Amino acid sequence: MFDLLVRGGTLPDGRVADIAITGDRIVATGRVEGAAREVIDATGDLVSPPFVDPHFHLDATLSYGLPRVNASGTLLEGIALWGELREIATVEEMVARALTYCDWAASMGLLAIRSHVDTTPDHLRTVEAMLEVKARVAGYIDLQLVAFPQDGLYRARTGRENLIRALDLGLDVVGGIPHFERTMADGADSLRDLCRIAADRGLRVDIHCDESDDPMSRHVETLAAEVTRHGLGARAAGSHLTSMHSMDNYYVSKLLPLIAEAGLAAIPNPLINITIQGRHDSFPKRRGLTRVKEMQAHGITVGWGQDCVMDPWYSLGTADMLDVAFMGLHVAQMTHPEEMARCFRMVTEDNARIMGLEGYGLAKGCTASLVVLDAGNPVEALRLRAERLAVVSKGKVISRRQRNDARLALPGRPETVRRRLERR
């Protein structure tokens, strides 16, 4: 007698399989005989491992308009607005906003999030709040917290001291923002320092790196070198990397093999990158998404990140990683069927690899977390931004949704429309 049986779903690789769950583990995959206390009929529907977001800012989420709207839409005004808000936001307020977002995430099958937590202010209320959120959602969302010196490790007077304090309090990952330091030299020095801290503590490192339209912002080169020096490999990621959009091709031809050699992963955030970058351009106007396909061609792991939802930098968002992948697919021009399927993996398997999630997947022995989608395959899921019919986290069904078929009143036409195409 299993606790839960997901019957007849189509896996991302096209196989049709049952998934049997006991406790918080998958105990059988394939054709499963036997009864279960609860059965989900997934016949004809896509069953996927949960969605994963490797780049988010949970301390600022759902604060749009506070203390006012970002009128210019620029990165720098957003940072300035957040700098004001973090001084007046209470722990209780940040916890409430973050928990609301986690409710959204759970309903969308987003069950693992890496959130950058601003460690600039001496009061560290941001850290206190996010550690409380992490504890409260641990039963259904895996939350990694990054010690992120938003105003610069060296540029802020107590930036380095507060980052160390935050790590000592229990944050999981070392963060940084070298392009926001006072000089290029300071930015490079901060990377050397941060990678050394990560290596000494046995932690992962995830750097906001070269989030700029300036093609001379080349901190990723130093980051790759330091990752290689300290042997951080797959424990390291560079987020945004938007300056690469504007770099000359010769330099990039040197840079990409260095990133690949280091084992450094890349996390572009298409919704935010294309909204914030290029604000100083007239026409042609750049859309600052990094070179996704070129990096993947070099064997570099690239995952899509959400970054922001209704905060000082971005006014929209719904915690839907399919929205993120859908936008990334368009801007990166990843329209071949294999590329579109890869975009789905970039919000599931590839992001799980970047975060180092253990027990992720649909194989026997994996953590029993999955999503049933109203789609027949990953590409259709992207096209439709498919409804999550059921979300299972650690063996428990935590969200359900009815199919949202439209009803038509047209002579001679079907009574309902689902927008899914039957393949023969």
Short mmCIF file of C-alpha atoms in Angstrom, two decimals:
data_model
loop_
_atom_site.label_atom_id
_atom_site.label_comp_id
_atom_site.label_asym_id
_atom_site.label_seq_id
_atom_site.Cartn_x
_atom_site.Cartn_y
_atom_site.Cartn_z
CA MET A 1 0.00 0.00 0.00
CA PHE A 2 1.63 3.22 -1.20
CA ASP A 3 0.81 6.60 0.28
CA LEU A 4 0.40 8.22 -3.14
CA LEU A 5 0.36 6.95 -6.70
CA VAL A 6 0.64 9.28 -9.71
CA ARG A 7 -0.82 7.18 -12.48
CA GLY A 8 0.01 7.28 -16.20
CA GLY A 9 1.83 10.60 -16.51
CA THR A 10 4.18 11.56 -19.34
CA LEU A 11 7.69 12.34 -18.10
CA PRO A 12 9.80 15.14 -19.65
CA ASP A 13 11.77 12.56 -21.67
CA GLY A 14 8.56 11.24 -23.25
CA ARG A 15 8.19 8.03 -21.25
CA VAL A 16 4.78 7.20 -19.80
CA ALA A 17 5.12 6.02 -16.21
CA ASP A 18 3.46 5.61 -12.84
CA ILE A 19 5.21 7.12 -9.81
CA ALA A 20 4.68 5.49 -6.42
CA ILE A 21 5.41 7.41 -3.23
CA THR A 22 5.80 6.27 0.35
CA GLY A 23 6.55 8.88 2.98
CA ASP A 24 8.71 11.56 1.39
CA ARG A 25 10.40 9.30 -1.19
CA ILE A 26 9.68 7.93 -4.63
CA VAL A 27 9.75 4.16 -4.20
CA ALA A 28 8.91 3.03 -7.76
CA THR A 29 8.76 4.49 -11.25
CA GLY A 30 7.48 2.74 -14.35
CA ARG A 31 4.55 0.37 -14.50
CA VAL A 32 3.53 0.11 -10.86
CA GLU A 33 1.13 -2.52 -9.55
CA GLY A 34 -0.54 -2.08 -6.19
CA ALA A 35 -2.94 0.14 -4.31
CA ALA A 36 -2.42 3.54 -2.78
CA ARG A 37 -4.19 5.66 -0.19
CA GLU A 38 -4.43 8.43 -2.77
CA VAL A 39 -4.24 8.29 -6.57
CA ILE A 40 -3.66 11.17 -8.99
CA ASP A 41 -4.71 10.32 -12.54
CA ALA A 42 -2.10 12.04 -14.74
CA THR A 43 -3.01 10.22 -17.95
CA GLY A 44 -2.01 12.39 -20.91
CA ASP A 45 -0.48 15.05 -18.67
CA LEU A 46 3.14 16.05 -18.14
CA VAL A 47 4.68 15.04 -14.81
CA SER A 48 7.82 17.00 -14.05
CA PRO A 49 10.21 17.40 -11.16
CA PRO A 50 9.48 20.70 -9.38
CA PHE A 51 10.50 24.07 -10.73
CA VAL A 52 13.64 25.64 -9.31
CA ASP A 53 14.62 29.33 -9.13
CA PRO A 54 18.36 29.88 -8.51
CA HIS A 55 18.16 33.68 -8.31
CA PHE A 56 15.62 35.72 -6.36
CA HIS A 57 15.34 38.58 -3.84
CA LEU A 58 12.84 37.43 -1.23
CA ASP A 59 13.52 40.25 1.23
CA ALA A 60 12.26 42.84 -1.29
CA THR A 61 9.47 40.89 -2.96
CA LEU A 62 5.90 42.27 -3.14
CA SER A 63 7.06 45.73 -2.05
CA TYR A 64 6.33 47.47 -5.36
CA GLY A 65 5.61 51.17 -4.87
CA LEU A 66 7.36 51.37 -1.50
CA PRO A 67 8.57 53.96 -0.70
CA ARG A 68 7.62 54.99 -4.27
CA VAL A 69 7.70 53.67 -7.82
CA ASN A 70 10.97 53.35 -9.74
CA ALA A 71 10.25 56.14 -12.24
CA SER A 72 13.34 55.62 -14.44
CA GLY A 73 13.12 51.83 -14.43
CA THR A 74 16.89 51.63 -13.96
CA LEU A 75 18.94 49.28 -11.84
CA LEU A 76 20.51 52.16 -9.92
CA GLU A 77 17.20 53.79 -8.96
CA GLY A 78 15.95 50.41 -7.85
CA ILE A 79 18.99 49.95 -5.60
CA ALA A 80 18.46 53.45 -4.15
CA LEU A 81 14.77 52.76 -3.46
CA TRP A 82 15.56 49.46 -1.79
CA GLY A 83 18.21 51.22 0.29
CA GLU A 84 15.45 53.44 1.71
CA LEU A 85 12.95 50.63 2.20
CA ARG A 86 15.28 48.26 4.05
CA GLU A 87 15.79 50.91 6.76
CA ILE A 88 12.07 51.19 7.53
CA ALA A 89 10.82 47.66 6.77
CA THR A 90 10.21 45.57 9.88
CA VAL A 91 11.07 41.91 10.31
CA GLU A 92 7.36 41.10 10.56
CA GLU A 93 6.60 42.94 7.30
CA MET A 94 9.38 41.22 5.36
CA VAL A 95 8.36 37.82 6.73
CA ALA A 96 4.72 38.39 5.75
CA ARG A 97 5.60 39.44 2.20
CA ALA A 98 8.01 36.56 1.74
CA LEU A 99 5.55 33.98 3.06
CA THR A 100 2.88 35.28 0.69
CA TYR A 101 5.31 34.86 -2.19
CA CYS A 102 6.13 31.34 -1.00
CA ASP A 103 2.40 30.55 -1.08
CA TRP A 104 2.37 31.66 -4.72
CA ALA A 105 5.51 29.60 -5.41
CA ALA A 106 4.03 26.47 -3.83
CA SER A 107 0.89 26.78 -5.95
CA MET A 108 3.05 27.05 -9.08
CA GLY A 109 5.22 24.03 -8.30
CA LEU A 110 8.24 26.20 -7.51
CA LEU A 111 9.70 24.22 -4.63
CA ALA A 112 13.35 25.33 -4.48
CA ILE A 113 14.51 28.96 -4.38
CA ARG A 114 17.89 30.60 -3.93
CA SER A 115 17.34 34.08 -2.49
CA HIS A 116 19.90 36.82 -2.13
CA VAL A 117 19.57 38.56 1.24
CA ASP A 118 20.91 42.10 1.59
CA THR A 119 23.58 42.14 4.31
CA THR A 120 24.44 45.85 3.98
CA PRO A 121 22.58 47.31 7.02
CA ASP A 122 24.17 46.84 10.42
CA HIS A 123 20.80 45.84 11.91
CA LEU A 124 20.62 42.75 9.64
CA ARG A 125 16.82 42.65 9.96
CA THR A 126 16.78 41.28 6.43
CA VAL A 127 18.82 38.28 7.57
CA GLU A 128 16.68 37.73 10.65
CA ALA A 129 13.52 37.83 8.56
CA MET A 130 14.70 35.47 5.84
CA LEU A 131 16.07 32.93 8.31
CA GLU A 132 12.61 32.86 9.91
CA VAL A 133 11.01 32.36 6.50
CA LYS A 134 13.42 29.54 5.68
CA ALA A 135 12.46 27.72 8.88
CA ARG A 136 8.74 28.21 8.31
CA VAL A 137 8.68 26.92 4.71
CA ALA A 138 11.19 24.10 5.20
CA GLY A 139 8.46 21.46 5.07
CA TYR A 140 7.61 22.25 1.44
CA ILE A 141 10.16 24.67 -0.11
CA ASP A 142 13.94 24.28 -0.09
CA LEU A 143 15.24 27.81 0.46
CA GLN A 144 18.93 28.69 0.04
CA LEU A 145 19.97 32.09 1.38
CA VAL A 146 22.84 34.10 -0.10
CA ALA A 147 24.76 36.66 1.97
CA PHE A 148 24.58 39.54 -0.51
CA PRO A 149 26.38 42.86 0.17
CA GLN A 150 24.01 44.91 -2.04
CA ASP A 151 25.97 48.16 -1.61
CA GLY A 152 29.34 46.48 -2.17
CA LEU A 153 31.66 44.38 -0.02
CA TYR A 154 34.11 47.30 0.23
CA ARG A 155 31.99 50.25 -0.88
CA ALA A 156 29.73 49.97 2.17
CA ARG A 157 31.57 50.93 5.37
CA THR A 158 30.77 47.68 7.18
CA GLY A 159 30.03 45.59 4.09
CA ARG A 160 32.56 42.84 4.70
CA GLU A 161 31.97 42.69 8.44
CA ASN A 162 28.21 42.29 7.97
CA LEU A 163 28.60 39.61 5.31
CA ILE A 164 30.70 37.56 7.73
CA ARG A 165 28.12 38.13 10.50
CA ALA A 166 25.35 36.93 8.18
CA LEU A 167 27.27 33.78 7.27
CA ASP A 168 27.88 33.11 10.95
CA LEU A 169 24.12 33.42 11.55
CA GLY A 170 23.51 30.60 9.09
CA LEU A 171 23.23 31.92 5.53
CA ASP A 172 24.18 29.28 3.00
CA VAL A 173 25.95 30.97 0.07
CA VAL A 174 28.52 33.75 -0.41
CA GLY A 175 27.36 36.60 -2.66
CA GLY A 176 28.87 39.76 -4.10
CA ILE A 177 28.46 42.62 -6.57
CA PRO A 178 31.89 43.60 -7.96
CA HIS A 179 30.61 46.02 -10.63
CA PHE A 180 29.06 48.17 -7.85
CA GLU A 181 32.34 48.67 -5.99
CA ARG A 182 34.02 52.09 -6.28
CA THR A 183 36.62 50.97 -8.82
CA MET A 184 37.26 48.07 -11.15
CA ALA A 185 40.25 47.18 -8.98
CA ASP A 186 38.09 47.06 -5.85
CA GLY A 187 35.63 44.85 -7.71
CA ALA A 188 38.36 42.39 -8.64
CA ASP A 189 39.72 42.43 -5.07
CA SER A 190 36.24 41.74 -3.70
CA LEU A 191 35.99 38.63 -5.88
CA ARG A 192 39.31 37.32 -4.63
CA ASP A 193 38.12 37.89 -1.06
CA LEU A 194 34.67 36.36 -1.55
CA CYS A 195 35.93 33.23 -3.29
CA ARG A 196 38.51 32.75 -0.53
CA ILE A 197 35.76 33.06 2.10
CA ALA A 198 33.62 30.51 0.26
CA ALA A 199 36.52 28.09 -0.11
CA ASP A 200 37.56 28.41 3.53
CA ARG A 201 34.02 27.77 4.74
CA GLY A 202 33.19 25.06 2.21
CA LEU A 203 30.29 27.13 0.85
CA ARG A 204 28.85 27.89 -2.56
CA VAL A 205 29.40 31.28 -4.15
CA ASP A 206 26.92 33.18 -6.36
CA ILE A 207 27.96 36.61 -7.63
CA HIS A 208 25.88 39.37 -9.20
CA CYS A 209 28.45 39.83 -11.94
CA ASP A 210 28.71 42.48 -14.67
CA GLU A 211 25.03 43.50 -14.51
CA SER A 212 25.84 46.36 -16.83
CA ASP A 213 25.66 47.51 -20.44
CA ASP A 214 29.36 48.41 -20.21
CA PRO A 215 31.36 45.93 -22.34
CA MET A 216 34.44 46.77 -20.25
CA SER A 217 32.80 45.37 -17.12
CA ARG A 218 34.75 42.13 -17.19
CA HIS A 219 34.65 40.85 -13.63
CA VAL A 220 33.50 37.43 -14.81
CA GLU A 221 37.06 36.87 -16.02
CA THR A 222 38.36 37.37 -12.46
CA LEU A 223 35.53 35.29 -11.04
CA ALA A 224 36.40 32.39 -13.33
CA ALA A 225 40.07 32.66 -12.38
CA GLU A 226 39.31 32.62 -8.65
CA VAL A 227 36.88 29.73 -8.99
CA THR A 228 39.65 27.80 -10.73
CA ARG A 229 42.26 28.86 -8.14
CA HIS A 230 40.15 27.62 -5.22
CA GLY A 231 38.67 24.59 -6.96
CA LEU A 232 35.11 25.79 -6.38
CA GLY A 233 33.91 24.37 -9.70
CA ALA A 234 30.20 23.55 -9.71
CA ARG A 235 29.78 25.31 -6.35
CA ALA A 236 30.13 28.66 -8.14
CA ALA A 237 27.75 30.72 -10.26
CA GLY A 238 27.80 34.10 -11.96
CA SER A 239 24.41 35.77 -12.16
CA HIS A 240 23.22 38.23 -14.82
CA LEU A 241 26.47 38.57 -16.86
CA THR A 242 24.67 41.13 -19.02
CA SER A 243 27.81 43.00 -20.11
CA MET A 244 28.66 39.96 -22.24
CA HIS A 245 25.76 41.02 -24.48
CA SER A 246 27.83 44.08 -25.47
CA MET A 247 31.35 42.60 -25.51
CA ASP A 248 33.23 42.16 -28.78
CA ASN A 249 33.27 38.64 -30.16
CA TYR A 250 37.03 38.21 -30.00
CA TYR A 251 37.12 38.80 -26.25
CA VAL A 252 34.16 36.50 -25.71
CA SER A 253 35.92 33.78 -27.72
CA LYS A 254 38.65 33.90 -25.06
CA LEU A 255 36.28 34.28 -22.13
CA LEU A 256 33.90 31.38 -22.70
CA PRO A 257 36.57 28.64 -22.54
CA LEU A 258 37.82 30.15 -19.26
CA ILE A 259 34.34 30.01 -17.76
CA ALA A 260 33.90 26.43 -18.97
CA GLU A 261 37.30 25.40 -17.59
CA ALA A 262 36.40 26.85 -14.19
CA GLY A 263 33.12 24.92 -14.07
CA LEU A 264 31.32 28.19 -13.34
CA ALA A 265 27.54 28.17 -13.94
CA ALA A 266 25.61 31.14 -15.34
CA ILE A 267 22.22 32.47 -14.24
CA PRO A 268 20.62 35.00 -16.61
CA ASN A 269 17.34 36.55 -15.49
CA PRO A 270 15.50 37.37 -18.72
CA LEU A 271 12.45 39.18 -17.38
CA ILE A 272 14.60 41.63 -15.44
CA ASN A 273 17.68 41.79 -17.66
CA ILE A 274 15.73 42.89 -20.72
CA THR A 275 13.69 45.37 -18.67
CA ILE A 276 16.51 47.09 -16.79
CA GLN A 277 19.32 47.00 -19.35
CA GLY A 278 19.52 49.32 -22.33
CA ARG A 279 17.83 52.19 -20.50
CA HIS A 280 20.54 54.62 -21.66
CA ASP A 281 20.26 53.58 -25.31
CA SER A 282 18.22 55.31 -27.98
CA PHE A 283 18.19 53.02 -31.04
CA PRO A 284 19.33 50.41 -31.64
CA LYS A 285 18.33 49.57 -28.07
CA ARG A 286 20.11 46.66 -26.42
CA ARG A 287 18.31 43.96 -24.47
CA GLY A 288 20.95 42.86 -22.03
CA LEU A 289 20.55 39.10 -22.02
CA THR A 290 23.88 37.31 -21.85
CA ARG A 291 25.09 34.84 -24.51
CA VAL A 292 23.06 31.84 -23.45
CA LYS A 293 23.39 29.51 -26.43
CA GLU A 294 27.08 30.29 -26.87
CA MET A 295 27.77 29.37 -23.24
CA GLN A 296 25.78 26.16 -23.53
CA ALA A 297 27.75 25.25 -26.66
CA HIS A 298 30.88 25.38 -24.48
CA GLY A 299 29.33 23.00 -21.93
CA ILE A 300 28.58 25.73 -19.39
CA THR A 301 25.53 25.07 -17.21
CA VAL A 302 23.04 27.90 -17.71
CA GLY A 303 19.79 28.25 -15.75
CA TRP A 304 17.00 30.82 -15.97
CA GLY A 305 16.32 32.90 -12.85
CA GLN A 306 13.26 34.93 -11.85
CA ASP A 307 15.16 37.62 -9.89
CA CYS A 308 12.26 39.90 -8.90
CA VAL A 309 8.49 39.97 -8.44
CA MET A 310 6.73 43.27 -7.69
CA ASP A 311 9.66 45.05 -6.05
CA PRO A 312 11.77 48.20 -6.66
CA TRP A 313 13.22 46.70 -9.85
CA TYR A 314 10.24 44.95 -11.46
CA SER A 315 6.53 45.68 -11.30
CA LEU A 316 5.12 42.33 -12.47
CA GLY A 317 5.55 38.60 -11.85
CA THR A 318 3.60 35.62 -10.52
CA ALA A 319 6.21 33.10 -9.28
CA ASP A 320 5.81 31.20 -12.55
CA MET A 321 9.11 29.81 -13.82
CA LEU A 322 7.43 28.93 -17.11
CA ASP A 323 6.95 32.68 -17.66
CA VAL A 324 10.69 33.11 -17.10
CA ALA A 325 11.62 30.33 -19.52
CA PHE A 326 9.06 31.55 -22.08
CA MET A 327 10.62 35.03 -22.12
CA GLY A 328 14.15 33.61 -22.16
CA LEU A 329 13.26 31.39 -25.11
CA HIS A 330 12.20 34.42 -27.14
CA VAL A 331 15.02 36.78 -26.27
CA ALA A 332 17.72 34.12 -26.67
CA GLN A 333 16.05 32.97 -29.92
CA MET A 334 15.94 29.38 -28.71
CA THR A 335 13.13 28.28 -31.02
CA HIS A 336 14.33 24.91 -32.31
CA PRO A 337 12.37 22.08 -30.63
CA GLU A 338 15.52 20.84 -28.88
CA GLU A 339 16.30 24.37 -27.66
CA MET A 340 12.76 24.88 -26.37
CA ALA A 341 12.96 21.59 -24.47
CA ARG A 342 16.29 22.78 -23.07
CA CYS A 343 14.58 25.94 -21.80
CA PHE A 344 12.27 23.72 -19.75
CA ARG A 345 15.29 21.90 -18.31
CA MET A 346 16.78 25.32 -17.47
CA VAL A 347 14.02 25.89 -14.90
CA THR A 348 14.10 22.32 -13.59
CA GLU A 349 17.11 20.00 -13.86
CA ASP A 350 19.78 22.58 -14.75
CA ASN A 351 18.75 24.91 -11.93
CA ALA A 352 18.68 21.99 -9.50
CA ARG A 353 22.27 21.25 -10.55
CA ILE A 354 23.28 24.89 -9.99
CA MET A 355 21.80 24.84 -6.47
CA GLY A 356 23.29 21.43 -5.72
CA LEU A 357 19.92 19.96 -4.72
CA GLU A 358 20.14 16.43 -3.37
CA GLY A 359 17.49 13.85 -4.20
CA TYR A 360 16.06 15.90 -7.05
CA GLY A 361 14.25 14.09 -9.86
CA LEU A 362 11.68 11.43 -10.60
CA ALA A 363 13.79 8.30 -10.17
CA LYS A 364 13.38 5.73 -7.43
CA GLY A 365 14.90 7.05 -4.20
CA CYS A 366 14.47 10.73 -5.07
CA THR A 367 12.56 13.16 -2.87
CA ALA A 368 8.86 12.84 -3.64
CA SER A 369 8.33 16.31 -5.08
CA LEU A 370 6.73 16.77 -8.50
CA VAL A 371 4.28 18.77 -10.58
CA VAL A 372 1.43 17.56 -12.81
CA LEU A 373 0.94 20.01 -15.69
CA ASP A 374 -1.92 20.44 -18.14
CA ALA A 375 0.37 19.79 -21.12
CA GLY A 376 1.58 16.83 -23.09
CA ASN A 377 5.31 17.65 -23.17
CA PRO A 378 7.77 20.33 -22.03
CA VAL A 379 7.44 22.46 -25.16
CA GLU A 380 3.66 22.52 -24.86
CA ALA A 381 4.04 23.42 -21.18
CA LEU A 382 6.09 26.46 -22.23
CA ARG A 383 3.71 27.45 -25.01
CA LEU A 384 0.69 27.35 -22.70
CA ARG A 385 2.43 28.28 -19.45
CA ALA A 386 0.47 25.25 -18.39
CA GLU A 387 -1.79 25.04 -15.38
CA ARG A 388 -0.41 23.12 -12.40
CA LEU A 389 -3.07 20.49 -11.87
CA ALA A 390 -1.32 19.10 -8.79
CA VAL A 391 1.80 19.92 -6.81
CA VAL A 392 3.40 17.32 -4.56
CA SER A 393 6.10 18.37 -2.10
CA LYS A 394 7.99 15.81 -0.04
CA GLY A 395 5.22 13.26 -0.42
CA LYS A 396 2.27 15.55 0.32
CA VAL A 397 -0.18 17.07 -2.17
CA ILE A 398 0.05 20.78 -1.35
CA SER A 399 -1.87 22.32 -4.27
CA ARG A 400 -4.58 21.31 -6.73
CA ARG A 401 -6.21 23.14 -9.61
CA GLN A 402 -9.09 22.26 -11.95
CA ARG A 403 -8.53 22.26 -15.69
CA ASN A 404 -9.42 25.68 -17.01
CA ASP A 405 -11.19 24.71 -20.23
CA ALA A 406 -13.09 27.51 -21.95
CA ARG A 407 -16.74 26.95 -22.83
CA LEU A 408 -17.81 28.00 -26.30
CA ALA A 409 -21.26 28.92 -27.61
CA LEU A 410 -20.56 28.74 -31.35
CA PRO A 411 -22.77 26.91 -33.86
CA GLY A 412 -21.14 23.74 -35.14
CA ARG A 413 -18.03 24.08 -32.98
CA PRO A 414 -16.90 22.10 -29.90
CA GLU A 415 -18.42 22.97 -26.53
CA THR A 416 -15.02 23.34 -24.85
CA VAL A 417 -11.54 24.53 -25.82
CA ARG A 418 -8.35 23.48 -24.09
CA ARG A 419 -5.67 24.86 -26.50
CA ARG A 420 -3.75 21.60 -26.37
CA LEU A 421 -2.97 19.86 -29.66
CA GLU A 422 -3.41 16.12 -30.02
CA ARG A 423 -0.36 14.57 -31.68
CA ARG A 424 -0.88 11.62 -34.02
#
